[in-house]
Amino acid sequence: MSKVLVLPGDGIGKEIVAQALKVIERLNTDFNLSMELVHGLVGGSAYDETGSPLPQETLDAAHQCDSILLGAVGGYEWESLDRDLRPEKGLLGLRAEMDLFSNLRPAILYPQLASASTLKEEVVSGLDLMIVRELVGGIYFGQPRGIIEKDGQMYGFNTATYYQSEIERIGHSAFQIAQKRDKRVCSVDKANVLEIGEFWRGVMEGVAKDYPDVELTHMYADNAAMQLVRAPKQFDVMVTSNLFGDILSDCAAMLTGSIGMLPSASLNKNNYGMYEPIHGSAPDIAGQDLANPLATILSVSMMLRYSFNQLGIAEKIDAAVNKVLDQGYRTKDIASKGDKVVGTSEMGDLVVGALQ
Ligand code: IPM
Ligand code: MG
């Protein structure tokens, strides 16, 4: 029996996670999945109830469970709080606490949705790339950091840092994933300007020696952003630092036409994972039955694959999502002319109904 901590979070988080739970319940009753669910608070809603975006109770539950399913965090009402009390701190704190260093962000174009992309169909059709983002180091966590007074004016600073071991472990993640795909890793840095980039590049070269079957190339981050939009199909696996990965993964997600379709995994060395949709909490459409629950439902599939080794059931979820898309059902964000537009809850029911 696997135990999963469910953290809906804020905004559309509650609605979309509710749909994923419907799917899990059906899999539990009819397909021998034995997943026990534990419920907790994170983000702004946790702050409202407990005064902290990451209550101790949530941290304890995270340690007692085998993985986490998260909706999304953030919203306008919490934006002016102290940095340590903001919803994002809940997310960053969980990543750090559970040492979820390896963030997998696939960008896959569903053939049914090729016309939803803002790019030409021939540029994106068949797109299947994986961004492997380092998630618990780099400039996001580096010290010193702050906003202080200096030389008679205000001064802001952050520090980008990586130990060799931190680069090595994310490198190994990327190469091992590439071995199961097209065996190509593109490492993204800014070695032409930053020492940390030069260092990153050298460490990746070292890791590559363990994987003679995988091709390693390097690209500067600015060029990588350009290439993602120009010819995204040239990439198989991209590996990069926390900050570049944040930016490039949003770019990659958009190539597919809907960020509402893409799940993600954040793993530690024991394959404990936090699974969440790539998109945010979308407070502007929260509570209106408009959000696309498919990324969250597909996050459950990713969890079954990467943390629980239940490939068969994961494939059932993927097949059910494909079937619903084939039947022409779409939430508003992915709808084109002639589609059957449905709400969040109905989309959840359709996926449950398509499981077989
Ligand atoms: C992401 C998000 C987070 C990040 C925010 C919400 C802290 O943008 O997961 O990509 O910057 O990592
Ligand atoms: Mg981001």
XYZ file of C-alpha atoms and ligand atoms in Angstrom:
369
model
C 0.000 0.000 0.000
C 1.489 3.317 -1.023
C 0.674 6.386 0.997
C 0.302 9.706 -0.811
C 0.118 13.157 0.728
C -2.449 15.247 -1.144
C -1.827 18.997 -1.102
C -4.355 20.868 -3.257
C -2.906 24.287 -2.342
C -4.483 27.450 -3.725
C -6.532 28.811 -6.622
C -7.535 26.122 -9.104
C -5.493 23.626 -7.065
C -8.520 22.312 -5.198
C -10.655 21.741 -8.311
C -7.994 20.009 -10.342
C -6.769 17.816 -7.504
C -10.376 16.774 -6.855
C -10.464 15.347 -10.397
C -7.221 13.438 -9.881
C -8.679 11.993 -6.670
C -11.707 10.733 -8.597
C -9.320 8.886 -10.893
C -7.364 7.421 -7.965
C -10.576 6.287 -6.249
C -11.726 4.467 -9.378
C -8.301 2.838 -9.744
C -8.423 1.797 -6.093
C -11.846 0.171 -6.366
C -11.679 -1.353 -9.841
C -8.033 -1.769 -10.813
C -6.270 -2.989 -7.663
C -4.379 0.186 -7.028
C -3.942 0.383 -3.294
C -3.181 4.017 -2.716
C -3.907 5.505 0.675
C -4.525 9.253 0.688
C -3.486 11.649 3.448
C -4.674 15.255 3.179
C -2.715 18.365 4.073
C -2.302 22.103 3.646
C 0.302 24.098 1.748
C 0.670 27.597 0.346
C -1.669 30.518 0.921
C -4.507 28.372 2.202
C -2.120 26.874 4.768
C -1.045 30.379 5.763
C -4.673 31.438 6.222
C -5.405 28.487 8.503
C -2.157 28.119 10.409
C -0.067 31.241 9.861
C 2.540 29.313 7.858
C 2.653 28.349 4.150
C 4.339 25.108 5.184
C 3.023 23.963 8.576
C 4.998 21.470 10.620
C 2.098 19.037 10.274
C 2.533 19.063 6.498
C 6.271 18.458 6.804
C 5.661 15.545 9.187
C 3.069 14.076 6.849
C 5.467 14.473 3.911
C 8.025 12.367 5.752
C 5.444 9.723 6.655
C 4.151 9.344 3.099
C 5.753 7.763 0.023
C 5.064 10.676 -2.336
C 3.144 13.931 -2.711
C 0.442 15.019 -5.143
C 0.311 18.814 -5.282
C -2.122 21.157 -7.044
C -0.695 24.664 -7.179
C 0.191 27.505 -4.831
C -0.070 31.290 -4.929
C -2.577 34.081 -5.325
C -2.933 37.855 -5.308
C -4.013 38.072 -1.676
C -0.692 36.734 -0.379
C 1.664 38.690 -2.656
C 2.442 41.437 -0.167
C 3.315 39.129 2.751
C 6.879 38.775 4.009
C 8.862 36.548 1.661
C 9.011 33.754 4.253
C 5.235 33.658 4.582
C 4.359 33.643 0.885
C 2.777 30.578 -0.708
C 5.845 29.941 -2.915
C 7.842 29.374 0.265
C 5.672 26.300 0.909
C 6.693 24.821 -2.414
C 10.384 25.721 -2.122
C 10.415 24.445 1.468
C 9.003 21.062 0.482
C 11.511 20.741 -2.332
C 14.376 21.494 0.049
C 13.068 19.444 2.988
C 12.591 16.291 0.895
C 15.740 16.982 -1.189
C 13.783 16.769 -4.439
C 16.728 17.736 -6.604
C 15.643 16.207 -9.893
C 12.762 17.986 -11.578
C 11.446 16.284 -14.696
C 9.350 18.471 -16.955
C 8.266 16.717 -20.114
C 6.934 18.738 -23.046
C 4.865 16.445 -25.217
C 2.600 17.543 -27.999
C -0.622 15.582 -28.084
C -1.419 15.061 -31.776
C -5.066 15.899 -31.033
C -3.921 19.348 -29.885
C -1.419 20.249 -32.609
C -3.513 23.218 -33.674
C -3.579 24.630 -30.127
C 0.104 25.596 -30.290
C 1.005 29.159 -31.169
C 3.789 27.718 -33.331
C 3.350 26.266 -36.798
C 2.156 22.691 -36.738
C 5.220 21.341 -38.577
C 7.538 22.910 -35.987
C 5.860 21.164 -33.038
C 4.124 18.045 -34.348
C 5.603 14.983 -32.685
C 7.410 17.075 -30.075
C 8.620 15.007 -27.116
C 11.336 16.555 -25.016
C 12.283 16.274 -21.378
C 13.714 19.110 -19.345
C 15.665 17.944 -16.311
C 15.969 20.888 -13.952
C 18.123 21.005 -10.834
C 15.625 21.977 -8.147
C 17.200 22.481 -4.740
C 20.344 24.495 -5.415
C 21.719 27.306 -7.542
C 20.678 30.915 -7.204
C 17.278 29.926 -5.753
C 18.909 28.775 -2.527
C 22.436 30.275 -2.585
C 23.766 32.405 0.278
C 24.313 35.251 0.856
C 21.119 36.885 -0.355
C 19.176 39.940 0.624
C 18.145 43.530 0.157
C 20.263 45.875 2.280
C 21.545 49.405 2.447
C 25.034 49.824 1.058
C 27.099 52.851 0.006
C 24.242 55.164 0.783
C 21.666 53.395 -1.357
C 19.676 50.166 -1.411
C 21.382 47.058 -2.767
C 19.929 43.669 -3.740
C 21.918 40.465 -4.170
C 21.657 36.707 -4.658
C 24.375 34.120 -5.104
C 24.503 31.298 -7.608
C 26.309 28.306 -6.109
C 26.756 24.647 -6.960
C 28.872 21.975 -5.346
C 30.323 19.434 -7.763
C 28.173 16.720 -6.179
C 24.994 18.701 -6.842
C 25.819 18.994 -10.542
C 26.867 15.356 -10.728
C 23.647 13.989 -9.298
C 21.408 15.980 -11.653
C 23.719 14.973 -14.485
C 23.264 11.302 -13.639
C 19.471 11.794 -13.574
C 19.535 13.328 -17.038
C 21.809 10.712 -18.582
C 19.803 7.852 -17.105
C 16.590 9.305 -18.501
C 18.247 9.814 -21.888
C 19.275 6.149 -21.904
C 15.576 5.247 -21.947
C 14.842 7.767 -24.714
C 16.801 8.949 -27.751
C 20.155 8.951 -25.876
C 20.936 12.644 -26.319
C 21.561 15.159 -23.535
C 21.924 18.883 -24.136
C 23.359 20.657 -21.098
C 22.418 24.322 -20.847
C 24.612 26.898 -19.084
C 26.065 30.355 -19.472
C 29.718 29.305 -19.539
C 30.679 32.222 -21.765
C 29.979 34.678 -18.952
C 29.661 32.881 -15.608
C 32.249 30.839 -13.718
C 29.468 28.650 -12.371
C 28.541 27.856 -15.983
C 32.072 26.916 -16.903
C 32.185 24.712 -13.820
C 28.789 23.140 -14.649
C 29.993 22.303 -18.155
C 33.164 20.630 -16.915
C 31.314 18.528 -14.352
C 28.786 17.403 -17.003
C 31.695 16.304 -19.223
C 32.892 14.163 -16.335
C 29.479 12.586 -15.731
C 29.176 11.831 -19.457
C 32.154 9.449 -19.232
C 29.887 6.995 -17.365
C 27.414 6.983 -20.256
C 29.293 6.262 -23.487
C 25.990 5.375 -25.177
C 24.598 8.890 -24.640
C 25.650 11.936 -26.681
C 26.347 15.115 -24.697
C 26.169 18.577 -26.244
C 26.278 22.004 -24.618
C 24.318 25.148 -25.330
C 24.272 28.646 -23.867
C 20.993 29.464 -22.163
C 20.088 32.356 -24.452
C 20.636 30.236 -27.545
C 18.660 27.388 -25.925
C 15.672 29.705 -25.488
C 15.924 30.676 -29.143
C 16.348 27.099 -30.354
C 13.348 25.946 -28.310
C 11.152 28.291 -30.288
C 12.963 27.872 -33.620
C 13.340 24.087 -33.810
C 12.298 22.361 -30.585
C 12.395 18.862 -32.049
C 16.217 18.944 -32.118
C 16.183 18.218 -28.352
C 15.772 14.936 -26.509
C 16.802 15.642 -22.892
C 17.883 19.086 -21.698
C 19.613 19.368 -18.330
C 20.105 22.673 -16.611
C 20.288 24.674 -13.393
C 17.403 25.738 -11.207
C 16.922 29.221 -12.670
C 17.477 28.394 -16.346
C 15.246 25.346 -15.923
C 12.468 27.490 -14.511
C 12.537 29.749 -17.550
C 13.151 27.182 -20.278
C 10.494 24.806 -18.964
C 7.788 27.462 -19.236
C 8.934 28.127 -22.767
C 8.922 24.409 -23.618
C 5.505 23.914 -22.042
C 4.001 26.627 -24.189
C 5.236 24.968 -27.383
C 2.667 22.288 -26.779
C -0.215 24.727 -26.864
C -1.430 24.037 -23.408
C 0.449 24.240 -20.200
C -2.759 22.697 -18.811
C -1.699 19.300 -20.177
C 1.742 18.898 -18.668
C 2.627 17.055 -15.455
C 5.946 17.154 -13.635
C 7.904 15.112 -11.136
C 10.409 16.247 -8.527
C 12.427 13.334 -7.226
C 14.976 12.657 -4.533
C 17.593 9.934 -4.560
C 15.119 7.338 -3.222
C 12.564 8.114 -5.957
C 10.316 9.772 -3.431
C 8.523 12.322 -5.543
C 6.371 15.379 -5.517
C 4.076 15.373 -8.541
C 2.318 18.458 -9.786
C 1.018 20.110 -12.917
C 3.512 22.505 -14.500
C 0.976 25.333 -14.522
C 0.255 27.650 -11.595
C -2.756 28.385 -9.414
C -4.544 30.617 -11.981
C -6.484 32.651 -9.398
C -8.299 34.488 -12.207
C -10.279 31.360 -13.130
C -10.401 29.620 -9.741
C -13.735 28.237 -8.604
C -15.362 28.618 -12.019
C -15.099 25.027 -13.255
C -12.890 26.238 -16.114
C -9.473 24.787 -15.238
C -7.969 21.875 -17.141
C -7.489 18.945 -14.736
C -5.539 16.801 -17.203
C -2.049 17.880 -16.096
C -2.907 16.880 -12.531
C -4.439 13.589 -13.635
C -1.329 12.915 -15.719
C 0.783 13.748 -12.651
C -0.772 10.687 -11.005
C 0.340 8.645 -13.988
C 3.860 10.019 -13.634
C 3.824 9.147 -9.933
C 2.864 5.551 -10.691
C 5.708 5.338 -13.201
C 8.540 7.027 -11.357
C 7.857 6.351 -7.677
C 5.701 3.225 -7.532
C 6.787 1.266 -10.590
C 3.154 0.625 -11.606
C 3.554 1.042 -15.337
C 0.415 -0.865 -16.216
C -1.888 1.449 -14.298
C 0.013 4.532 -15.468
C -0.635 3.465 -19.047
C -4.339 3.098 -18.283
C -4.480 6.728 -17.168
C -2.593 7.934 -20.254
C -4.873 5.881 -22.501
C -7.990 7.254 -20.823
C -6.792 10.845 -21.351
C -6.025 10.093 -24.992
C -9.419 8.524 -25.493
C -11.232 11.548 -24.076
C -9.200 13.838 -26.358
C -9.915 11.577 -29.333
C -13.615 11.907 -28.575
C -13.247 15.659 -28.990
C -13.737 16.747 -25.383
C -11.725 19.798 -24.366
C -11.562 22.232 -21.503
C -11.656 25.814 -22.683
C -7.867 26.321 -22.661
C -7.315 23.640 -25.311
C -10.518 23.989 -27.315
C -10.615 24.858 -30.994
C -13.638 25.337 -33.206
C -15.893 22.286 -33.313
C -14.686 20.749 -30.040
C -16.992 19.700 -27.233
C -16.109 22.141 -24.460
C -16.514 20.754 -20.942
C -15.789 22.024 -17.433
C -13.209 20.828 -14.926
C -15.469 18.392 -13.153
C -16.969 16.883 -16.302
C -13.476 16.392 -17.735
C -12.576 14.481 -14.571
C -15.669 12.303 -14.925
C -14.906 11.640 -18.592
C -11.405 10.401 -17.770
C -12.785 8.191 -14.974
C -15.331 6.813 -17.429
C -12.659 6.113 -20.053
C -10.490 3.998 -17.732
C -10.389 0.405 -18.822
C 7.924 26.553 -10.945
C 7.442 27.840 -10.318
C 8.137 28.019 -8.988
C 9.622 28.153 -9.265
C 7.629 29.191 -8.140
C 6.131 29.123 -7.939
C 8.334 29.277 -6.819
O 7.624 28.897 -11.183
O 7.754 25.494 -10.309
O 8.456 26.606 -12.041
O 10.121 29.267 -9.555
O 10.327 27.144 -9.198
Mg 8.313 28.332 -13.119
